[in-house]
Coordinates of C-alpha atoms and ligand atoms in Angstrom, one line a residue:
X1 CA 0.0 0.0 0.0
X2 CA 1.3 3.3 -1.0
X3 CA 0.0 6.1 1.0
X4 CA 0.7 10.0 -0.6
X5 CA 3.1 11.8 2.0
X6 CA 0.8 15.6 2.6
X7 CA 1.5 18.1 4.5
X8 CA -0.4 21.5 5.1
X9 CA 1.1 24.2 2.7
X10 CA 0.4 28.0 2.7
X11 CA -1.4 29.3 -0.2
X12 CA -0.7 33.1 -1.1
X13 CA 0.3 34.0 -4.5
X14 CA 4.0 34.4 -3.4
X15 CA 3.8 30.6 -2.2
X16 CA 2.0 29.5 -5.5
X17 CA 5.0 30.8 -7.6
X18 CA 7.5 28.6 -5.8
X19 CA 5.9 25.5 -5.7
X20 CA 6.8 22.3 -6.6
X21 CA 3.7 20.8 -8.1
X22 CA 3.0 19.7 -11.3
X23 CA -0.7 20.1 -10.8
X24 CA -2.7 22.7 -8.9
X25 CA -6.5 21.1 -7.8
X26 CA -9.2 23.8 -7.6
X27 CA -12.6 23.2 -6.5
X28 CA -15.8 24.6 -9.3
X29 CA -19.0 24.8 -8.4
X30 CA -22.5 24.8 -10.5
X31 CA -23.4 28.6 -9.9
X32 CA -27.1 29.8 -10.6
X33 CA -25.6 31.3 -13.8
X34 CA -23.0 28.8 -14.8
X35 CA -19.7 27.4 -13.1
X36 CA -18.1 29.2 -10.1
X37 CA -14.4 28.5 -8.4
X38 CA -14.6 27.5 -5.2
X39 CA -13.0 29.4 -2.4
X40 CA -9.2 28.2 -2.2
X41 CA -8.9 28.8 -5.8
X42 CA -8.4 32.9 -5.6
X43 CA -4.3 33.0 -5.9
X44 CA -4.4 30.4 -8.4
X45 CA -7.3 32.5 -10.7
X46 CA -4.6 35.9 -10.1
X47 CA -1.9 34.3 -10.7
X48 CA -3.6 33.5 -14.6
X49 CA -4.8 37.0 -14.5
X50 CA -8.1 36.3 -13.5
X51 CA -9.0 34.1 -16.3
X52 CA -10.1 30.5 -15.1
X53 CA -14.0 31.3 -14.7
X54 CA -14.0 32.1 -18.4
X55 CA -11.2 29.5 -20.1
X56 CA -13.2 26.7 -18.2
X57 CA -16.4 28.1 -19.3
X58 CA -14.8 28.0 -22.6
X59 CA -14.1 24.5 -22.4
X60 CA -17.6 23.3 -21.7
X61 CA -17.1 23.1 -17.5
X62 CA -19.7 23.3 -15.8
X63 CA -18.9 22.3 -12.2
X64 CA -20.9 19.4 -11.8
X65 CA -20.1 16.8 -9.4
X66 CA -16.7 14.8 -10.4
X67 CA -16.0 16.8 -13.1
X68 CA -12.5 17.0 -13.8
X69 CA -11.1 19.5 -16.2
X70 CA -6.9 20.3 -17.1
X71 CA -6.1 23.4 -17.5
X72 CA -2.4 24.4 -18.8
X73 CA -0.7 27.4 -17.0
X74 CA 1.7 28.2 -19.8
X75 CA 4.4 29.7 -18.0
X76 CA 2.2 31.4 -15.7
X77 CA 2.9 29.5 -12.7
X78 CA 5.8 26.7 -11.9
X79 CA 3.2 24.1 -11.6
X80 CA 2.2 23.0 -15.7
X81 CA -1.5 22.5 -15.4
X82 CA -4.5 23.8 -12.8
X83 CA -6.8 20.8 -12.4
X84 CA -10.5 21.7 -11.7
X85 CA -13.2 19.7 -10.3
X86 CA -16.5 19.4 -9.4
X87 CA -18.2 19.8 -6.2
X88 CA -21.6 20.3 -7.7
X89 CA -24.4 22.2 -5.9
X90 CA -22.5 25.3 -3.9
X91 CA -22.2 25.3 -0.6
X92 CA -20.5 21.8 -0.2
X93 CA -21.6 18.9 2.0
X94 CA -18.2 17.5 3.5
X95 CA -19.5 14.4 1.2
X96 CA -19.5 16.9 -2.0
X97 CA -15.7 17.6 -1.3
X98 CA -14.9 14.1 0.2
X99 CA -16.1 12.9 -3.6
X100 CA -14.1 15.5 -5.3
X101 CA -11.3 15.3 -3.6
X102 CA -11.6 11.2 -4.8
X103 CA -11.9 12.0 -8.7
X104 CA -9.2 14.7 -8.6
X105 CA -7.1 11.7 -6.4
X106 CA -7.8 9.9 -9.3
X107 CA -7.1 11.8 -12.0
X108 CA -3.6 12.5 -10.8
X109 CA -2.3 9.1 -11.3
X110 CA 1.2 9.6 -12.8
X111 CA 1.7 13.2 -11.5
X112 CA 4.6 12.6 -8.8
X113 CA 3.3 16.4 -6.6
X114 CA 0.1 18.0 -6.6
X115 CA -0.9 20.9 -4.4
X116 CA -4.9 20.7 -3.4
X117 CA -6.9 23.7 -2.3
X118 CA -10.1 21.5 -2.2
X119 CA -8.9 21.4 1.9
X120 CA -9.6 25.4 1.8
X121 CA -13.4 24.1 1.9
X122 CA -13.2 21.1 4.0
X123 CA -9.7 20.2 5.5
X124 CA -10.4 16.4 6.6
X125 CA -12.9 15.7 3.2
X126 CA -10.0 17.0 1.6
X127 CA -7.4 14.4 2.6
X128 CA -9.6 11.3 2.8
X129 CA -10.8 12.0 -0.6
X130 CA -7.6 12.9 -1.8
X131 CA -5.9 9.6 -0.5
X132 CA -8.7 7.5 -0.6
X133 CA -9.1 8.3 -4.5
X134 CA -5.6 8.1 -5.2
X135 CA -5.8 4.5 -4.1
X136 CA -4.9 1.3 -6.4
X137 CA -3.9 -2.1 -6.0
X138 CA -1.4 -3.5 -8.4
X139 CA -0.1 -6.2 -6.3
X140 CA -0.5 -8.8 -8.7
X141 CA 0.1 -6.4 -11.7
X142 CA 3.7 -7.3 -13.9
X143 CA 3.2 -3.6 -15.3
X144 CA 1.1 -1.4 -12.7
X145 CA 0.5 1.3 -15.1
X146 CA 0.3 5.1 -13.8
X147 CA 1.2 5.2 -10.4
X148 CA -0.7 7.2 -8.1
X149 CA 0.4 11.3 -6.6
X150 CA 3.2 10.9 -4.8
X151 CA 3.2 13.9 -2.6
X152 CA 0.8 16.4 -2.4
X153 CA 0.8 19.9 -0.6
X154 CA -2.6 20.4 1.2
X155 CA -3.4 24.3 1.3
X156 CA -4.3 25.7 4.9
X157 CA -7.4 26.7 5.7
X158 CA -8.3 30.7 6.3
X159 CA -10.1 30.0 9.5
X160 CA -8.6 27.7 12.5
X161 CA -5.2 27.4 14.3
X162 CA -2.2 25.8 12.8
X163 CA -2.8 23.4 15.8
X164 CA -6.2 22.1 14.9
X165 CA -5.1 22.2 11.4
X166 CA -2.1 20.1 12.0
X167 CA -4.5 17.4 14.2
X168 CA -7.2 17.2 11.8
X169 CA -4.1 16.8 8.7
X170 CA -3.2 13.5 11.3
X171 CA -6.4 12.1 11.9
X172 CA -7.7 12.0 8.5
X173 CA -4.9 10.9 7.1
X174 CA -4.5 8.1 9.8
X175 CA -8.5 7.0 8.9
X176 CA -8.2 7.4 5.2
X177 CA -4.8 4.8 5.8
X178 CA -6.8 2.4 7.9
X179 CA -9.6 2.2 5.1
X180 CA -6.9 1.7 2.8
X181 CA -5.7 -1.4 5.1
X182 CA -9.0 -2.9 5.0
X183 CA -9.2 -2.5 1.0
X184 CA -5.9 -4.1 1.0
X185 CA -6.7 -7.3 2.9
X186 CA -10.1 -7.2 0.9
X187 CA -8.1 -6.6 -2.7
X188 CA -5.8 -10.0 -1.7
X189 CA -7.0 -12.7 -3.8
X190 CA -8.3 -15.7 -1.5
X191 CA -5.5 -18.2 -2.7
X192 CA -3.1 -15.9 -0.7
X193 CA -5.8 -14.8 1.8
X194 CA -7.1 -17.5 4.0
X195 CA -7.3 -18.3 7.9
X196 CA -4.0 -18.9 8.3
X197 CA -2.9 -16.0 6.2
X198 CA -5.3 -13.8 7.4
X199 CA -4.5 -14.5 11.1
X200 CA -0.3 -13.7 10.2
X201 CA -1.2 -10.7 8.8
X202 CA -3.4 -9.3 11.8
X203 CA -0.6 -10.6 14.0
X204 CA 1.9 -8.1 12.4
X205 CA -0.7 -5.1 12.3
X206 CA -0.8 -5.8 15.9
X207 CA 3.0 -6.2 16.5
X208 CA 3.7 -3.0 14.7
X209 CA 0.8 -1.1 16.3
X210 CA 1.5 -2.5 20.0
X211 CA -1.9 -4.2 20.1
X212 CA -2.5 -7.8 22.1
X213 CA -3.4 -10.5 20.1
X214 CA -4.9 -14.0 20.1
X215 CA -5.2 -16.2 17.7
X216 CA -7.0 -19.6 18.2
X217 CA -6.3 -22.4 15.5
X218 CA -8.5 -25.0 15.1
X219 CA -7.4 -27.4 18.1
X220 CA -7.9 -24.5 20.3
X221 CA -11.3 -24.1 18.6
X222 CA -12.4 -27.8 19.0
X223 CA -10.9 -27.4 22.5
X224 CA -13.3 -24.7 23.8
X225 CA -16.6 -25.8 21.5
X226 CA -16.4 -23.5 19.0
X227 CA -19.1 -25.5 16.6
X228 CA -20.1 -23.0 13.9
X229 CA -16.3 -21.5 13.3
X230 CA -15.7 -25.6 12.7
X231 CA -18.7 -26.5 11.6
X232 CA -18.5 -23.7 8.4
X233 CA -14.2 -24.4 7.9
X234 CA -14.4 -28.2 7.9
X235 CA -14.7 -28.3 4.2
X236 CA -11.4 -26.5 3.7
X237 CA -8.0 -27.7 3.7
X238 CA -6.9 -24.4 5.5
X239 CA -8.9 -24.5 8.7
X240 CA -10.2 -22.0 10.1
X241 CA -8.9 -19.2 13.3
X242 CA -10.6 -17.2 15.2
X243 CA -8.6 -13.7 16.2
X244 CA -8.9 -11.7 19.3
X245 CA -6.8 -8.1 19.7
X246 CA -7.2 -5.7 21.4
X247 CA -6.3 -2.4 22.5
X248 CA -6.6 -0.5 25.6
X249 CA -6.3 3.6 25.8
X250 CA -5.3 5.7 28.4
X251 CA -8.3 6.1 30.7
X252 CA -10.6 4.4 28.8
X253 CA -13.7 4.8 29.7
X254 CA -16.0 2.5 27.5
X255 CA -15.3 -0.9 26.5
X256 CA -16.3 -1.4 22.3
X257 CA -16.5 -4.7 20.9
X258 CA -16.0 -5.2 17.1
X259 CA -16.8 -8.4 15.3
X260 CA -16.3 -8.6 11.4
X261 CA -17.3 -11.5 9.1
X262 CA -14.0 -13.3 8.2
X263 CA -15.3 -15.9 4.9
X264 CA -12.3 -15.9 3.1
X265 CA -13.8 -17.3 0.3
X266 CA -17.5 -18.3 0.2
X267 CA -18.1 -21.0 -2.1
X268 CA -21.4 -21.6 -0.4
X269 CA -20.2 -25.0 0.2
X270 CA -22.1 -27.9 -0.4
X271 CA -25.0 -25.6 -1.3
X272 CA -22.9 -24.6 -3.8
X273 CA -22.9 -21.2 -5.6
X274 CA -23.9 -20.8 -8.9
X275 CA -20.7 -20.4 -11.1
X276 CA -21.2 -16.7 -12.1
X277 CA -19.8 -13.9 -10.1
X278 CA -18.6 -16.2 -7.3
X279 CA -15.4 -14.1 -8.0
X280 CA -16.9 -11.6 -6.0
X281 CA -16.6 -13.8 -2.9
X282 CA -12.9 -12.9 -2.3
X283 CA -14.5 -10.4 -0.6
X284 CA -16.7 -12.1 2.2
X285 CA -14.0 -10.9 4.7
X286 CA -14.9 -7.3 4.2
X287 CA -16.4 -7.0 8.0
X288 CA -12.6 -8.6 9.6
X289 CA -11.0 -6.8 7.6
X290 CA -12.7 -3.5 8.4
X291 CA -13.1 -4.8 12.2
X292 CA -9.0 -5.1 12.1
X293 CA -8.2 -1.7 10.7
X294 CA -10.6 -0.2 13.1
X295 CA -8.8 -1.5 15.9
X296 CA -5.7 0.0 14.6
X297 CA -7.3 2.5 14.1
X298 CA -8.3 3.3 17.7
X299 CA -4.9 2.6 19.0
X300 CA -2.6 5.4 15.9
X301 CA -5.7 8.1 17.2
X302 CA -5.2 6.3 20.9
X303 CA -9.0 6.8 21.6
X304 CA -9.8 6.6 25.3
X305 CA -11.5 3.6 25.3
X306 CA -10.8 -0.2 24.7
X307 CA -11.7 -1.9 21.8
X308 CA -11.7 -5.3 20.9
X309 CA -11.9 -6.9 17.9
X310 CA -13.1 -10.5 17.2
X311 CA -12.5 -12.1 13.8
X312 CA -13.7 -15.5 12.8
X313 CA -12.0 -16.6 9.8
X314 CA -12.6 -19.4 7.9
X315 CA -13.0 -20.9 4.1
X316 CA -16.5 -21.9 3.1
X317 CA -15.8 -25.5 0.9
X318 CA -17.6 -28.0 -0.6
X319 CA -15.5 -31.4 -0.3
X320 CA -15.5 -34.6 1.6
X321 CA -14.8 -32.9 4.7
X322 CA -17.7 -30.1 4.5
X323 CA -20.6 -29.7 7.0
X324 CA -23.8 -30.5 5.8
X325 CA -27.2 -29.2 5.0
X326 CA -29.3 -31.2 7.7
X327 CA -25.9 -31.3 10.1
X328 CA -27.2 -29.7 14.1
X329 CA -23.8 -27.5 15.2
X330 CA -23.2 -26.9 18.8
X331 CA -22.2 -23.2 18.5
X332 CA -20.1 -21.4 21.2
X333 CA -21.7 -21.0 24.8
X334 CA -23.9 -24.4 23.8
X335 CA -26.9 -23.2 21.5
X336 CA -27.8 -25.5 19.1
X337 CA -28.5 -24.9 15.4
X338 CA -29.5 -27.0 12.6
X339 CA -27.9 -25.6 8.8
X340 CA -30.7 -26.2 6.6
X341 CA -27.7 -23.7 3.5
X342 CA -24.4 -24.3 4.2
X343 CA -24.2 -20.6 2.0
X344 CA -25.6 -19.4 5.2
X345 CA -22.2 -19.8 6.7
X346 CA -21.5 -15.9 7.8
X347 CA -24.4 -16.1 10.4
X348 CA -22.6 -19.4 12.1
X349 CA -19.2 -17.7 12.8
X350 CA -20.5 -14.5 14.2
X351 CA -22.5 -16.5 16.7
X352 CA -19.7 -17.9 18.2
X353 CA -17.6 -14.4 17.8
X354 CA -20.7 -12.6 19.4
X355 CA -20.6 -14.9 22.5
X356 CA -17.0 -14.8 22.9
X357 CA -16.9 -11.4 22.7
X358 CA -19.5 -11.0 25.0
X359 CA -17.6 -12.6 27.8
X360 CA -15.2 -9.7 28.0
X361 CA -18.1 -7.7 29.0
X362 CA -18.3 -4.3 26.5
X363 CA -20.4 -1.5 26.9
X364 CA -21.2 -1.9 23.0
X365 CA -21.1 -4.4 20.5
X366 CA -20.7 -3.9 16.8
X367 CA -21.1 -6.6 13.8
X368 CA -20.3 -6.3 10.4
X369 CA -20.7 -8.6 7.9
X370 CA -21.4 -9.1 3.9
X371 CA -24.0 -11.0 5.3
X372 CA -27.1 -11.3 2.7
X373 CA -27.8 -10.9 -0.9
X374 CA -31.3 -9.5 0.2
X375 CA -28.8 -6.3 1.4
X376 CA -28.3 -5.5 -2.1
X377 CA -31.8 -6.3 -3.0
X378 CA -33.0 -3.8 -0.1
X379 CA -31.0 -1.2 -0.2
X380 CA -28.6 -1.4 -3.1
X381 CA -24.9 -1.5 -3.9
X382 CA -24.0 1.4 -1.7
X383 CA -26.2 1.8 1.5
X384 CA -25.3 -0.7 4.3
X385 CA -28.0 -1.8 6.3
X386 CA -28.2 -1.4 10.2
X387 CA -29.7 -3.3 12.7
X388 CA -29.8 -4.4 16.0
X389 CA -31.0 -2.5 19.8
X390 CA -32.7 0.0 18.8
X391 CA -31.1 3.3 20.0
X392 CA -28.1 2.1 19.2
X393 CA -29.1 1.5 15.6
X394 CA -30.4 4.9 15.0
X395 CA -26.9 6.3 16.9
X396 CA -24.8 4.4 14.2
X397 CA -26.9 4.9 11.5
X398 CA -26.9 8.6 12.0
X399 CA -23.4 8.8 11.8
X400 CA -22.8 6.9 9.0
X401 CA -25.3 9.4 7.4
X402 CA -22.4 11.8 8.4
X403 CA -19.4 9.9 7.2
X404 CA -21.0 9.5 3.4
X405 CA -21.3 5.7 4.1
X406 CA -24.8 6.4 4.2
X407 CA -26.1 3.4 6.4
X408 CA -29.8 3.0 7.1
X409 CA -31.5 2.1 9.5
X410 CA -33.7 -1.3 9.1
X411 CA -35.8 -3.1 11.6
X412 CA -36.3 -6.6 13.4
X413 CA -39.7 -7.4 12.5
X414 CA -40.8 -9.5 16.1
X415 CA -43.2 -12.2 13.4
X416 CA -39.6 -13.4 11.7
X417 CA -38.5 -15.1 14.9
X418 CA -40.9 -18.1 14.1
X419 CA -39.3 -18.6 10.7
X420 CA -35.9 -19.8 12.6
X421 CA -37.9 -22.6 14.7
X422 CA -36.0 -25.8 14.1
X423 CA -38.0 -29.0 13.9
X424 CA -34.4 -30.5 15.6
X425 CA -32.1 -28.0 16.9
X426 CA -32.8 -24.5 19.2
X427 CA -32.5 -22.5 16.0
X428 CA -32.2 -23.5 11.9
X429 CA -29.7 -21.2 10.3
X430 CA -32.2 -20.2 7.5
X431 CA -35.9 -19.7 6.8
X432 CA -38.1 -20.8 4.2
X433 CA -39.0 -17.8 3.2
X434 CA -37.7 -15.4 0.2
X435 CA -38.5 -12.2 2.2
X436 CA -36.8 -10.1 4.5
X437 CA -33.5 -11.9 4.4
X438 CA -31.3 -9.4 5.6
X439 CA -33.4 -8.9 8.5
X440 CA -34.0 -12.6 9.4
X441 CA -30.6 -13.2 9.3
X442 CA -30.4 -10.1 11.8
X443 CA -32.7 -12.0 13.9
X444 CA -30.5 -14.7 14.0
X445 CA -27.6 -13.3 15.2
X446 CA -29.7 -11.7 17.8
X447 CA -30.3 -14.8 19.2
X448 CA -26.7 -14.7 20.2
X449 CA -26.5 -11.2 21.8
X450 CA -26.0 -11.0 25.4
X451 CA -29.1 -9.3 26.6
X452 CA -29.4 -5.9 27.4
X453 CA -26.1 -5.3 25.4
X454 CA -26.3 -1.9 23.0
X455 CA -25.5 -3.7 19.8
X456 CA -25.8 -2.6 16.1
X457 CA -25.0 -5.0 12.7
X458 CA -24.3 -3.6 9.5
X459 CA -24.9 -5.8 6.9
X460 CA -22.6 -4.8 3.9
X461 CA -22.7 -7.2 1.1
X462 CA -23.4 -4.9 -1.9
X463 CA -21.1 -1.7 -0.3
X464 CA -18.2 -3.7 0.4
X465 CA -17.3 -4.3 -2.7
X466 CA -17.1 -1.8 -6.2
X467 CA -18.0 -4.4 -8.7
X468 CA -18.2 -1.2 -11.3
X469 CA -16.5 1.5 -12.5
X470 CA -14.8 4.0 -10.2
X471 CA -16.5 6.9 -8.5
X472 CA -15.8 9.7 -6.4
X473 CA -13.4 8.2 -4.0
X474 CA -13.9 4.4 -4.7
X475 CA -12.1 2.9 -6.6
X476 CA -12.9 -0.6 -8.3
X477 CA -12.7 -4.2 -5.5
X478 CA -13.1 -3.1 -2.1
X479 CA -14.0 0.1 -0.5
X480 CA -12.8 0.0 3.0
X481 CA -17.1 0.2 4.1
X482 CA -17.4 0.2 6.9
X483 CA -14.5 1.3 8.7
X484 CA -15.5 5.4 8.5
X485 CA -18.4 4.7 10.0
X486 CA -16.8 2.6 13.2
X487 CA -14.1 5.4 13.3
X488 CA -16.8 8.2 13.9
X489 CA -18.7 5.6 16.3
X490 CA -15.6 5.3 18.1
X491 CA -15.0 8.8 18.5
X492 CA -18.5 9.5 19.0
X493 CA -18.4 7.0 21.9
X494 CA -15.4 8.9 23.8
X495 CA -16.8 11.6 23.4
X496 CA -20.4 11.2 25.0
X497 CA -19.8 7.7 26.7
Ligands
BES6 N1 -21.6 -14.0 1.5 C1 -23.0 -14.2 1.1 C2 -23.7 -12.9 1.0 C3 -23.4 -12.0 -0.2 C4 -24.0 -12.1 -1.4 C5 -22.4 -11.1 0.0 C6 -23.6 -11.3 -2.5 C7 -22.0 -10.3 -1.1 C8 -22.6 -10.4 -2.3 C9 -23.6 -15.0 2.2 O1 -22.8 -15.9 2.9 C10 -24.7 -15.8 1.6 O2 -24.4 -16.6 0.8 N2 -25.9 -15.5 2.0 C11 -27.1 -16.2 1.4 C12 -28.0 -16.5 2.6 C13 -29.2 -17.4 2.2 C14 -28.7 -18.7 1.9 C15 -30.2 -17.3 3.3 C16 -27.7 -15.3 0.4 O3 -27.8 -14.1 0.6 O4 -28.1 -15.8 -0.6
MN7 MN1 -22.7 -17.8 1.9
ZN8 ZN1 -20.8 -15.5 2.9

């Protein structure tokens, strides 16, 4: 992962004629009577003698969202070329300059500086768009193409202190890197990716970060009952691991719990997938990978609370070895359940994550999962869907309204309970019903929530993963959702208890 090194930079005209970008990012807007520049963008417009309204008129600009015009300076400043882009309507939403910041990130693949003044209208959009966008994975690439902005100078903001400019510069950057850590993990095809893999990786996040770590391998797992981690890994020859870390701030006053959906790859098992798209299972450990980066998260912004994060990871295969539909799993704490789909495998090793993580006690639980097709039928590709304890629901949803992750809130219907009645087992892992699966899986994993435990689950099959062309600042394969959102819970969370 390559991260763009930025650093706040001043932004009078003296400034502009010495600096060292190739590029110049101004903000336009859609005016009432055509494109306007955005504030930030006055030393660049004198420094071209006023011209820019009218040469990007000229050129057919008209601010709109994502729009992203080059401009060349000739000679006018050091830097060769203004690039302007679109907020849209005026008067910017943070989200606005988040998703501008992303396409101008974008767009400056194979420029090695850039100086932004998108930051003079929202500092911390600014940055997270600006890395965020810039983002690619070439990993597995023999010729990686363009590669993304180097370095770019972020202009200061009129209003504030250099202090709170400097803080919000860290913390952005430090979320917008944590998301990248998740798309990362997510972005890893699952033949390099698996329990094992997955668990060696977290290790060394947590080594590097200072974090304590468990990792439980499957004898461990048999040892202390843990039936649906086994039950859904048996059919791989990679078995399965269930990680605990955790970190613990100075004076921390609340105790978070995070639990992610670890599939590493989800075949569906021996209720096996259809053939087309299963590609897109690589990414069924979108909620550890998320939960993992959040915890790092907590401990580079050293949050005042602990957090602990719970992954069950484990390979959903069909083979000789597989749980079966019909099979009754002892899950972890002694609950029974009888799998009716083994492709209902995500619910299975969040039960036994949720109880575990219950036995350490937090004042708040949060799951997330690509947990249901019916997600994407529901709400789309890009809305993640929360459940769980009510308050606590419309808290989290609220703020991922804020982030631009734009969960919703969904309920528990009471009259789906009777759908999970097994004819064998306490619970059957599916119902046999079409409707309201998002939600009935939901009521599933409620099952296994300690009671009177604030907990919310964000169900993000369809925003997990970009299975189209870019936009704003997500790029194609995974998005980092919904590790924004836990960041601003978690900081929402030290702040008001
Ligand atoms: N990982 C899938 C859900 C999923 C589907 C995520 C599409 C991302 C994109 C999950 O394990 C699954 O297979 N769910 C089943 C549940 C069903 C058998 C009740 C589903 O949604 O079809
Ligand atoms: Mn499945
Ligand atoms: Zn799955």
């Amino acid at each position: 992962m390559s991260v763009p090194k930025l650093a706040l930079s001043e932004i009078t005209e003296a400034a502009l004629g010495k600096t060292r970008a190739e590029a110049v990012v101004v903000g336009t807007v859609q005016g009432a009577n055509g494109l306007e520049l955005a504030p930030g963008a006055e030393a660049v417009d004198a420094a071209l003698g006023g011209t820019l309204v009218d040469v990007l008129r000229t050129l057919g600009a008209t601010g709109k969202a994502e729009e992203v015009v080059k401009v060349p300076t000739l000679g006018k400043l050091p830097a060769g070329v203004v690039l302007a882009v679109g907020l849209g309507k005026p008067e910017p939403t943070q989200e606005q300059v988040r998703r501008a910041a992303g396409a101008s990130g974008r767009a400056l693949a194979g420029t090695a500086r850039a100086l932004t003044t998108l930051s003079v209208v929202d500092l911390q959009a600014a940055v997270e768009g600006t890395i965020l966008g810039a983002y690619t994975f070439t990993e597995y690439k023999s010729e990686p193409g363009d590669a993304p902005v180097s370095t770019v100078d972020v202009a200061t903001p009129a209003d504030g202190s250099a202090r709170e400019h400097r803080a919000t510069l860290k913390a952005a950057t430090a979320i917008a890197e944590s998301v990248l850590t998740a798309r990362d993990l997510v972005n890893t095809p699952p033949n390099d990716l698996f329990p094992g893999s997955f668990a060696d990786r977290a290790k060394k996040l947590a080594e590097q970060t200072g974090l304590d770590i468990e990792v439980l391998d499957e004898k461990q797992l048999k040892r202390k009952g843990y039936g649906g981690i086994l039950g859904v890994g048996g059919g791989s020859s990679r078995p399965p691991r269930l990680v605990c870390l955790s970190y613990k701030g100075p004076k921390a006053k609340r105790k978070v719990a995070l639990v992610g959906k670890g599939i590493t790859f989800d075949t569906g098992g021996i209720s096996l997938k259809p053939a087309a798209n299963m590609d897109h299972m690589t990414s069924d450990m979108s909620g550890a990978a998320a939960v993992l980066a959040s915890v790092v998260l907590a401990a580079k912004l050293k949050y005042p609370l602990e957090v602990t994060g719970y992954l069950p990871l484990a390979e959903n295969m069909p083979s000789g070895t597989s749980y079966r539909p019909g099979d009754v799993l002892t899950m972890y704490g002694g609950k029974t359940v009888e799998v009716l789909n083994t492709d209902a495998e995500g619910r299975l090793v969040l039960a036994d994550a949720i109880v575990r993580a219950a036995e350490d006690e937090p004042d708040y639980l949060i799951e997330t999962s690509t947990l249901t097709g019916a997600q994407m039928v529901a709400l789309g590709n890009r809305t993640p869907g929360i459940m769980g304890s009510d308050e606590f629901r419309d808290r989290v949803a609220a703020i991922a309204q804020a982030t631009g992750e734009n969960g919703w809130p969904m309920p528990l219907p009471e009259e789906l309970r009777g759908d999970l009645d097994s004819k064998l087992a306490d619970l059957a892992n599916v119902t046999g019903s079409r409707w309201g699966g998002m939600l009935a899986a939901g009521i599933f994993l409620r099952e296994f929530v300690a009671e009177g435990l604030p907990w919310a689950h964000i169900d993000i099959a369809g925003p997990a993963f970009n299975t189209g062309g870019p936009w704003g600042y997500t790029g194609k394969g995974g998005t980092g959702v919904p590790v924004r959102t836990i960041a601003a819970v978690l900081a929402d969370i030290a702040d008001n208890g």
